[in-house]
Coordinates of C-alpha atoms in Angstrom, one line a residue:
M1 CA 37.4 1.4 29.3
A2 CA 38.8 3.4 26.4
S3 CA 38.7 1.7 23.0
K4 CA 41.8 0.9 21.1
D5 CA 42.9 2.7 17.9
L6 CA 42.2 0.9 14.6
S7 CA 45.2 -1.0 13.5
E8 CA 46.6 -0.7 9.9
E9 CA 45.4 -4.2 9.2
E10 CA 41.9 -3.5 10.4
K11 CA 41.8 -0.3 8.2
N12 CA 43.2 -2.0 5.2
T13 CA 40.9 -5.0 5.5
F14 CA 37.8 -2.8 5.8
V15 CA 38.8 -0.5 2.9
K16 CA 39.4 -3.6 0.6
F17 CA 36.1 -5.1 1.6
V18 CA 34.2 -1.8 0.6
K19 CA 36.2 -1.4 -2.6
D20 CA 35.7 -5.0 -3.8
N21 CA 31.9 -4.6 -3.1
T22 CA 31.6 -8.4 -2.8
E23 CA 31.8 -11.2 -0.2
T24 CA 29.6 -9.5 2.4
K25 CA 28.9 -12.7 4.3
G26 CA 32.6 -13.7 4.4
Y27 CA 33.8 -10.3 5.7
Y28 CA 31.3 -10.2 8.5
N29 CA 31.7 -13.9 9.4
D30 CA 35.4 -13.3 9.7
N31 CA 35.2 -10.1 11.7
A32 CA 32.1 -10.7 13.9
T33 CA 33.9 -11.3 17.1
N34 CA 35.8 -8.0 16.8
Y35 CA 32.9 -6.0 15.2
D36 CA 31.8 -4.0 18.3
E37 CA 35.4 -3.0 19.1
F38 CA 35.8 -2.0 15.4
M39 CA 32.7 0.2 15.6
R40 CA 34.0 1.9 18.8
A41 CA 37.5 2.5 17.3
S42 CA 36.0 3.8 14.1
G43 CA 33.6 6.1 15.9
G44 CA 30.7 4.3 14.1
V45 CA 27.6 5.7 15.8
Y46 CA 25.1 5.1 13.0
P47 CA 23.2 2.2 14.6
I48 CA 22.8 4.1 17.8
V49 CA 21.7 7.3 16.0
G50 CA 19.3 5.4 13.8
A51 CA 17.7 3.7 16.7
K52 CA 17.3 7.0 18.5
K53 CA 15.7 8.5 15.4
L54 CA 13.2 5.7 15.4
L55 CA 12.6 5.9 19.1
L56 CA 11.7 9.6 18.7
K57 CA 9.1 8.8 16.0
L58 CA 7.7 5.9 18.0
S59 CA 7.2 8.2 20.9
E60 CA 5.4 10.7 18.7
I61 CA 2.9 8.1 17.6
S62 CA 2.5 6.6 21.1
C63 CA 3.7 3.3 20.0
P64 CA 3.2 0.5 22.5
R65 CA 6.3 -1.1 23.9
D66 CA 5.2 -4.6 22.8
A67 CA 5.3 -3.6 19.1
K68 CA 7.0 -6.1 16.9
I69 CA 10.1 -4.6 15.4
A70 CA 12.4 -6.2 12.8
D71 CA 16.1 -5.1 12.7
V72 CA 17.3 -5.8 9.2
G73 CA 21.1 -6.1 9.0
A74 CA 21.1 -6.4 12.8
G75 CA 24.7 -7.5 13.1
T76 CA 25.8 -7.8 16.6
G77 CA 22.7 -6.0 17.9
I78 CA 24.0 -2.4 18.4
A79 CA 20.7 -0.8 17.3
G80 CA 18.6 -3.5 18.9
Q81 CA 20.4 -2.8 22.2
V82 CA 19.2 0.8 22.2
L83 CA 15.6 -0.2 21.4
K84 CA 15.6 -2.8 24.2
E85 CA 17.1 -0.4 26.7
N86 CA 14.1 1.9 25.9
G87 CA 11.5 -0.8 26.6
Y88 CA 11.1 -2.4 23.1
T89 CA 11.7 -6.1 23.7
N90 CA 9.7 -7.8 20.9
L91 CA 12.6 -7.7 18.5
T92 CA 13.6 -9.9 15.6
A93 CA 17.1 -9.9 14.0
F94 CA 17.7 -10.5 10.3
D95 CA 21.3 -10.7 9.1
I96 CA 23.3 -12.3 6.3
S97 CA 26.0 -13.5 8.7
V98 CA 25.2 -16.3 11.2
V99 CA 28.3 -15.5 13.1
M100 CA 27.2 -11.9 13.6
L101 CA 23.9 -13.3 14.8
D102 CA 25.7 -15.6 17.2
E103 CA 27.4 -12.5 18.7
A104 CA 23.9 -10.8 19.0
K105 CA 22.6 -13.9 20.9
K106 CA 25.1 -13.4 23.6
K107 CA 23.5 -10.0 24.4
D108 CA 20.0 -11.5 24.8
I109 CA 18.4 -8.7 22.7
Y110 CA 16.2 -10.5 20.1
S111 CA 13.5 -13.1 20.4
E112 CA 14.3 -14.5 17.0
H113 CA 17.5 -14.5 14.9
I114 CA 17.1 -15.1 11.2
E115 CA 20.0 -15.7 8.8
C116 CA 19.0 -14.3 5.4
D117 CA 20.2 -12.5 2.3
L118 CA 17.5 -9.8 1.5
H119 CA 18.5 -10.1 -2.2
E120 CA 17.7 -13.8 -2.4
T121 CA 15.9 -15.1 0.6
D122 CA 12.1 -15.8 0.2
L123 CA 10.6 -13.8 3.1
T124 CA 6.9 -14.6 2.4
E125 CA 6.3 -16.1 5.9
Y126 CA 7.2 -12.7 7.3
Y127 CA 4.9 -10.6 5.0
R128 CA 3.3 -7.8 7.0
K129 CA 4.3 -9.5 10.2
F130 CA 6.0 -6.5 11.9
D131 CA 4.8 -3.2 13.2
H132 CA 8.0 -1.4 12.3
V133 CA 11.4 -2.1 10.7
I134 CA 14.9 -0.5 11.2
S135 CA 18.0 -1.0 9.2
S136 CA 21.0 0.9 10.3
G137 CA 23.8 1.4 7.7
S138 CA 23.2 -1.9 5.9
F139 CA 22.9 -0.4 2.4
G140 CA 26.0 0.6 0.5
F141 CA 29.2 -0.7 -1.2
G142 CA 29.9 -4.2 0.0
L143 CA 26.4 -4.3 1.6
M144 CA 22.8 -4.5 0.4
K145 CA 21.9 -3.0 -2.9
S146 CA 18.9 -0.9 -4.0
Q147 CA 16.8 -3.9 -5.1
A148 CA 16.9 -5.1 -1.5
L149 CA 14.8 -2.0 -0.5
D150 CA 11.8 -3.6 -2.1
K151 CA 11.7 -6.2 0.7
M152 CA 11.7 -3.7 3.5
P153 CA 8.0 -2.5 3.3
S154 CA 6.8 -6.0 2.6
L155 CA 7.7 -6.9 6.2
V156 CA 5.6 -4.1 7.7
K157 CA 2.0 -3.8 8.4
P158 CA 0.2 -0.9 6.6
G159 CA 0.9 2.3 8.5
G160 CA 4.0 1.0 10.1
L161 CA 7.4 2.7 9.9
V162 CA 10.6 1.8 8.1
C163 CA 13.7 3.6 9.5
V164 CA 16.7 3.2 7.1
S165 CA 20.1 5.0 7.0
F166 CA 22.7 5.7 4.3
R167 CA 26.2 7.1 4.5
E168 CA 26.0 10.5 2.8
T169 CA 28.1 9.5 -0.2
N170 CA 26.3 6.3 -0.7
L171 CA 22.9 8.0 -0.9
A172 CA 24.4 10.4 -3.5
S173 CA 26.0 7.6 -5.6
E174 CA 24.7 7.2 -9.1
E175 CA 26.1 3.7 -9.2
L176 CA 24.2 2.5 -6.1
R177 CA 21.0 4.3 -7.2
F178 CA 19.5 4.4 -3.7
K179 CA 18.1 7.9 -4.2
Q180 CA 16.4 6.9 -7.5
K181 CA 15.0 3.7 -5.9
L182 CA 13.6 5.5 -2.9
K183 CA 11.9 8.0 -5.2
E184 CA 10.4 5.3 -7.4
M185 CA 9.0 3.5 -4.4
E186 CA 7.4 6.7 -3.1
E187 CA 5.9 7.5 -6.5
K188 CA 4.4 4.0 -6.7
G189 CA 2.7 4.5 -3.4
V190 CA 4.7 1.9 -1.5
W191 CA 5.4 4.3 1.3
K192 CA 5.7 8.0 2.2
E193 CA 8.8 9.7 3.5
T194 CA 8.0 11.3 7.0
S195 CA 11.6 12.5 7.9
C196 CA 15.1 12.8 6.4
E197 CA 17.9 14.1 8.6
L198 CA 21.6 14.5 8.0
D199 CA 23.5 13.5 11.2
E200 CA 26.7 12.0 12.6
W201 CA 27.9 8.7 11.1
S202 CA 31.5 8.2 12.2
N203 CA 34.4 10.4 13.3
N204 CA 37.1 7.9 12.3
W205 CA 35.9 6.2 9.1
P206 CA 38.6 4.2 7.2
T207 CA 39.1 5.1 3.6
E208 CA 42.0 4.7 1.1
E209 CA 43.0 8.3 1.9
G210 CA 43.0 7.7 5.6
T211 CA 40.4 8.1 8.3
I212 CA 37.8 10.8 8.0
S213 CA 34.6 12.1 9.7
V214 CA 31.5 11.3 7.8
K215 CA 27.8 12.0 8.1
G216 CA 24.7 10.0 7.0
Y217 CA 21.1 10.3 6.2
Y218 CA 18.5 8.9 8.5
M219 CA 15.2 8.4 6.8
I220 CA 11.8 7.2 8.0
F221 CA 9.0 6.1 5.8
Q222 CA 5.4 5.2 6.5
V223 CA 4.2 2.1 4.7
R224 CA 1.0 2.4 2.7

């Protein structure tokens, strides 16, 4: 079935959310039931592309299908669905929005659904619990900030992979400081970058100037 076009209200609501750079939980709680349709209408393929990048790397290292994988910023489970369809079923979802997680539950993708804010939630009980972690498009204006990156490798066993993606302009943003933070973490020996690829993100992304095609960086790090 063909997806509908984005309405002006949907475009304006999303643009305002990104511009305000606040109320992340509220936006996703309010829009969870329509999120998958929004992603289709906006051409947002980054969760799918990110999952495929991780799958390729997992294949290269002959990763067993029962590996424990955390999906941080899992949302409604778009990336998780791709992983599950490729045989990875030991999946745990982390998200700030319980309503988004409720939508994910309907798809029967994850074995556990954890509501948390990576900036504030104590994740000690999950320290080194996972073999790998993926986070697809969860960092940016209105989303997680650079300090939340510190939590990502703490979830992963040494030698495990962290697959994280950023919209091209977000990675370049001096205000967001993602590029600087990633460099600092590598210099401290937290992890090592194994791949960084510029690829499709969305072909109908809402902005103040109208909808545009954008790309994003898909990066994979190996935890020390």
